[in-house]
């Protein structure tokens, strides 16, 4: 069975909004993510993908979870990290040219927008709740 590994970054700003991206071929929003390249750690992949898809430099705060699932006979393993943005966005610079939009979404928007990965919503909201308590 083929396998694919990737990383995803959950980034929360001072206004308690989550950094989300939307691709051209989907109406659903998702946290920035992408495939781990040869010789790259999951952490390095996360930082690179967030930068490419949103223009933000980020640093990894903690590893949250690993999601394992099978999609079209491919074993998929995604590492989720809590990341913190450094400075402002330099704009989307996605070499794969699949990201149409990057935006900060509030909790009320998160509940109304469509999600590319609905199963991630619980984890995202949990992170927001933790951030509010800190």
PDB file of C-alpha atoms in Angstrom:
ATOM      1  CA  UNK A   1       0.000   0.000   0.000  1.00  0.00           C
ATOM      2  CA  UNK A   2       1.287   3.443  -0.868  1.00  0.00           C
ATOM      3  CA  UNK A   3       1.836   5.853   1.969  1.00  0.00           C
ATOM      4  CA  UNK A   4       1.970   9.628   2.315  1.00  0.00           C
ATOM      5  CA  UNK A   5       3.105  11.699   5.279  1.00  0.00           C
ATOM      6  CA  UNK A   6       2.416  15.344   5.841  1.00  0.00           C
ATOM      7  CA  UNK A   7       2.236  18.094   8.410  1.00  0.00           C
ATOM      8  CA  UNK A   8      -0.379  20.675   9.327  1.00  0.00           C
ATOM      9  CA  UNK A   9      -0.063  23.868  11.351  1.00  0.00           C
ATOM     10  CA  UNK A  10      -2.667  25.341  13.696  1.00  0.00           C
ATOM     11  CA  UNK A  11      -1.903  29.032  14.096  1.00  0.00           C
ATOM     12  CA  UNK A  12      -3.894  31.382  16.352  1.00  0.00           C
ATOM     13  CA  UNK A  13      -3.452  35.177  16.296  1.00  0.00           C
ATOM     14  CA  UNK A  14      -4.014  37.815  18.996  1.00  0.00           C
ATOM     15  CA  UNK A  15      -7.660  38.193  17.938  1.00  0.00           C
ATOM     16  CA  UNK A  16      -8.296  34.490  18.598  1.00  0.00           C
ATOM     17  CA  UNK A  17      -8.583  33.738  14.893  1.00  0.00           C
ATOM     18  CA  UNK A  18      -7.254  30.661  13.112  1.00  0.00           C
ATOM     19  CA  UNK A  19      -5.117  30.808   9.981  1.00  0.00           C
ATOM     20  CA  UNK A  20      -6.926  28.860   7.240  1.00  0.00           C
ATOM     21  CA  UNK A  21      -6.392  28.259   3.534  1.00  0.00           C
ATOM     22  CA  UNK A  22      -8.656  27.380   0.632  1.00  0.00           C
ATOM     23  CA  UNK A  23      -7.543  25.676  -2.555  1.00  0.00           C
ATOM     24  CA  UNK A  24      -8.775  26.433  -6.068  1.00  0.00           C
ATOM     25  CA  UNK A  25     -10.563  23.116  -6.518  1.00  0.00           C
ATOM     26  CA  UNK A  26     -12.385  23.117  -3.178  1.00  0.00           C
ATOM     27  CA  UNK A  27     -14.973  25.202  -1.384  1.00  0.00           C
ATOM     28  CA  UNK A  28     -13.686  23.880   1.922  1.00  0.00           C
ATOM     29  CA  UNK A  29     -11.212  25.648   4.182  1.00  0.00           C
ATOM     30  CA  UNK A  30      -8.412  23.841   6.020  1.00  0.00           C
ATOM     31  CA  UNK A  31      -5.397  24.595   8.185  1.00  0.00           C
ATOM     32  CA  UNK A  32      -2.212  24.921   6.075  1.00  0.00           C
ATOM     33  CA  UNK A  33      -0.674  21.519   5.385  1.00  0.00           C
ATOM     34  CA  UNK A  34       1.366  19.549   2.908  1.00  0.00           C
ATOM     35  CA  UNK A  35       3.616  16.607   2.239  1.00  0.00           C
ATOM     36  CA  UNK A  36       6.886  15.920   4.007  1.00  0.00           C
ATOM     37  CA  UNK A  37       9.793  16.058   1.559  1.00  0.00           C
ATOM     38  CA  UNK A  38      12.869  13.833   1.466  1.00  0.00           C
ATOM     39  CA  UNK A  39      15.146  14.542   4.432  1.00  0.00           C
ATOM     40  CA  UNK A  40      12.651  16.836   6.126  1.00  0.00           C
ATOM     41  CA  UNK A  41      11.339  16.445   9.679  1.00  0.00           C
ATOM     42  CA  UNK A  42       7.590  16.816  10.282  1.00  0.00           C
ATOM     43  CA  UNK A  43       8.379  20.076  12.125  1.00  0.00           C
ATOM     44  CA  UNK A  44      10.397  21.474   9.187  1.00  0.00           C
ATOM     45  CA  UNK A  45       7.644  20.481   6.768  1.00  0.00           C
ATOM     46  CA  UNK A  46       5.042  22.271   8.882  1.00  0.00           C
ATOM     47  CA  UNK A  47       7.043  25.521   8.960  1.00  0.00           C
ATOM     48  CA  UNK A  48       7.703  25.362   5.192  1.00  0.00           C
ATOM     49  CA  UNK A  49       4.108  24.572   4.229  1.00  0.00           C
ATOM     50  CA  UNK A  50       2.624  27.343   6.387  1.00  0.00           C
ATOM     51  CA  UNK A  51       5.109  29.792   4.807  1.00  0.00           C
ATOM     52  CA  UNK A  52       4.324  28.655   1.242  1.00  0.00           C
ATOM     53  CA  UNK A  53       0.561  28.597   1.676  1.00  0.00           C
ATOM     54  CA  UNK A  54       0.079  31.732   3.789  1.00  0.00           C
ATOM     55  CA  UNK A  55       3.289  33.790   3.628  1.00  0.00           C
ATOM     56  CA  UNK A  56       3.757  33.660   7.396  1.00  0.00           C
ATOM     57  CA  UNK A  57       6.949  32.587   9.102  1.00  0.00           C
ATOM     58  CA  UNK A  58       6.020  30.425  12.070  1.00  0.00           C
ATOM     59  CA  UNK A  59       7.708  28.529  14.856  1.00  0.00           C
ATOM     60  CA  UNK A  60       6.497  25.198  16.191  1.00  0.00           C
ATOM     61  CA  UNK A  61       5.205  25.396  19.767  1.00  0.00           C
ATOM     62  CA  UNK A  62       4.144  21.771  20.250  1.00  0.00           C
ATOM     63  CA  UNK A  63       3.157  18.587  18.459  1.00  0.00           C
ATOM     64  CA  UNK A  64      -0.570  18.070  18.978  1.00  0.00           C
ATOM     65  CA  UNK A  65      -1.434  14.760  17.365  1.00  0.00           C
ATOM     66  CA  UNK A  66      -0.870  12.411  14.485  1.00  0.00           C
ATOM     67  CA  UNK A  67      -3.874  11.629  12.300  1.00  0.00           C
ATOM     68  CA  UNK A  68      -3.734   8.303  10.517  1.00  0.00           C
ATOM     69  CA  UNK A  69      -6.272   7.465   7.866  1.00  0.00           C
ATOM     70  CA  UNK A  70      -6.593   5.738   4.491  1.00  0.00           C
ATOM     71  CA  UNK A  71      -7.651   7.765   1.455  1.00  0.00           C
ATOM     72  CA  UNK A  72      -8.062   6.032  -1.924  1.00  0.00           C
ATOM     73  CA  UNK A  73      -5.861   3.089  -0.841  1.00  0.00           C
ATOM     74  CA  UNK A  74      -3.105   5.424   0.363  1.00  0.00           C
ATOM     75  CA  UNK A  75      -2.032   5.279   3.988  1.00  0.00           C
ATOM     76  CA  UNK A  76      -2.037   8.891   5.136  1.00  0.00           C
ATOM     77  CA  UNK A  77      -0.242  10.125   8.241  1.00  0.00           C
ATOM     78  CA  UNK A  78      -0.527  13.806   9.153  1.00  0.00           C
ATOM     79  CA  UNK A  79       1.356  15.451  12.000  1.00  0.00           C
ATOM     80  CA  UNK A  80      -0.496  18.376  13.587  1.00  0.00           C
ATOM     81  CA  UNK A  81       1.487  21.155  15.235  1.00  0.00           C
ATOM     82  CA  UNK A  82       0.574  24.239  17.187  1.00  0.00           C
ATOM     83  CA  UNK A  83       2.542  27.088  15.604  1.00  0.00           C
ATOM     84  CA  UNK A  84       3.024  30.772  16.346  1.00  0.00           C
ATOM     85  CA  UNK A  85       3.406  33.390  13.642  1.00  0.00           C
ATOM     86  CA  UNK A  86       6.454  35.617  13.437  1.00  0.00           C
ATOM     87  CA  UNK A  87       5.818  38.994  11.817  1.00  0.00           C
ATOM     88  CA  UNK A  88       3.499  39.641   8.904  1.00  0.00           C
ATOM     89  CA  UNK A  89       2.660  37.673   5.771  1.00  0.00           C
ATOM     90  CA  UNK A  90       4.807  38.036   2.675  1.00  0.00           C
ATOM     91  CA  UNK A  91       1.925  36.673   0.573  1.00  0.00           C
ATOM     92  CA  UNK A  92       1.069  33.211  -0.728  1.00  0.00           C
ATOM     93  CA  UNK A  93       4.002  31.638  -2.542  1.00  0.00           C
ATOM     94  CA  UNK A  94       2.752  28.132  -3.182  1.00  0.00           C
ATOM     95  CA  UNK A  95       4.968  26.207  -5.639  1.00  0.00           C
ATOM     96  CA  UNK A  96       2.083  23.785  -6.261  1.00  0.00           C
ATOM     97  CA  UNK A  97      -0.207  26.713  -7.104  1.00  0.00           C
ATOM     98  CA  UNK A  98      -3.201  25.148  -5.408  1.00  0.00           C
ATOM     99  CA  UNK A  99      -3.886  27.740  -2.710  1.00  0.00           C
ATOM    100  CA  UNK A 100      -6.429  30.355  -3.768  1.00  0.00           C
ATOM    101  CA  UNK A 101      -6.793  32.185  -0.481  1.00  0.00           C
ATOM    102  CA  UNK A 102      -5.404  32.426   3.034  1.00  0.00           C
ATOM    103  CA  UNK A 103      -7.428  34.116   5.755  1.00  0.00           C
ATOM    104  CA  UNK A 104      -7.897  34.400   9.512  1.00  0.00           C
ATOM    105  CA  UNK A 105     -11.178  32.854  10.668  1.00  0.00           C
ATOM    106  CA  UNK A 106     -12.966  33.641  13.919  1.00  0.00           C
ATOM    107  CA  UNK A 107     -14.775  30.988  15.956  1.00  0.00           C
ATOM    108  CA  UNK A 108     -18.157  32.089  14.599  1.00  0.00           C
ATOM    109  CA  UNK A 109     -16.836  31.840  11.024  1.00  0.00           C
ATOM    110  CA  UNK A 110     -15.269  28.441  11.728  1.00  0.00           C
ATOM    111  CA  UNK A 111     -18.676  27.103  12.624  1.00  0.00           C
ATOM    112  CA  UNK A 112     -20.332  28.409   9.430  1.00  0.00           C
ATOM    113  CA  UNK A 113     -17.697  27.890   6.706  1.00  0.00           C
ATOM    114  CA  UNK A 114     -17.344  24.589   4.889  1.00  0.00           C
ATOM    115  CA  UNK A 115     -14.346  22.494   5.872  1.00  0.00           C
ATOM    116  CA  UNK A 116     -12.135  20.390   3.625  1.00  0.00           C
ATOM    117  CA  UNK A 117     -11.463  18.160   6.666  1.00  0.00           C
ATOM    118  CA  UNK A 118     -14.494  18.411   8.976  1.00  0.00           C
ATOM    119  CA  UNK A 119     -12.821  16.008  11.418  1.00  0.00           C
ATOM    120  CA  UNK A 120     -10.197  18.689  12.174  1.00  0.00           C
ATOM    121  CA  UNK A 121     -12.726  21.179  13.543  1.00  0.00           C
ATOM    122  CA  UNK A 122     -12.786  19.644  17.027  1.00  0.00           C
ATOM    123  CA  UNK A 123      -9.007  19.877  17.345  1.00  0.00           C
ATOM    124  CA  UNK A 124      -9.001  23.485  16.117  1.00  0.00           C
ATOM    125  CA  UNK A 125     -11.709  24.570  18.571  1.00  0.00           C
ATOM    126  CA  UNK A 126      -9.913  22.745  21.396  1.00  0.00           C
ATOM    127  CA  UNK A 127      -6.742  24.726  20.640  1.00  0.00           C
ATOM    128  CA  UNK A 128      -8.675  27.996  20.685  1.00  0.00           C
ATOM    129  CA  UNK A 129     -10.180  27.091  24.040  1.00  0.00           C
ATOM    130  CA  UNK A 130      -6.741  26.327  25.473  1.00  0.00           C
ATOM    131  CA  UNK A 131      -5.365  29.594  24.114  1.00  0.00           C
ATOM    132  CA  UNK A 132      -8.191  31.542  25.766  1.00  0.00           C
ATOM    133  CA  UNK A 133      -7.415  29.925  29.117  1.00  0.00           C
ATOM    134  CA  UNK A 134      -3.703  30.818  28.940  1.00  0.00           C
TER     135      UNK A 134
END
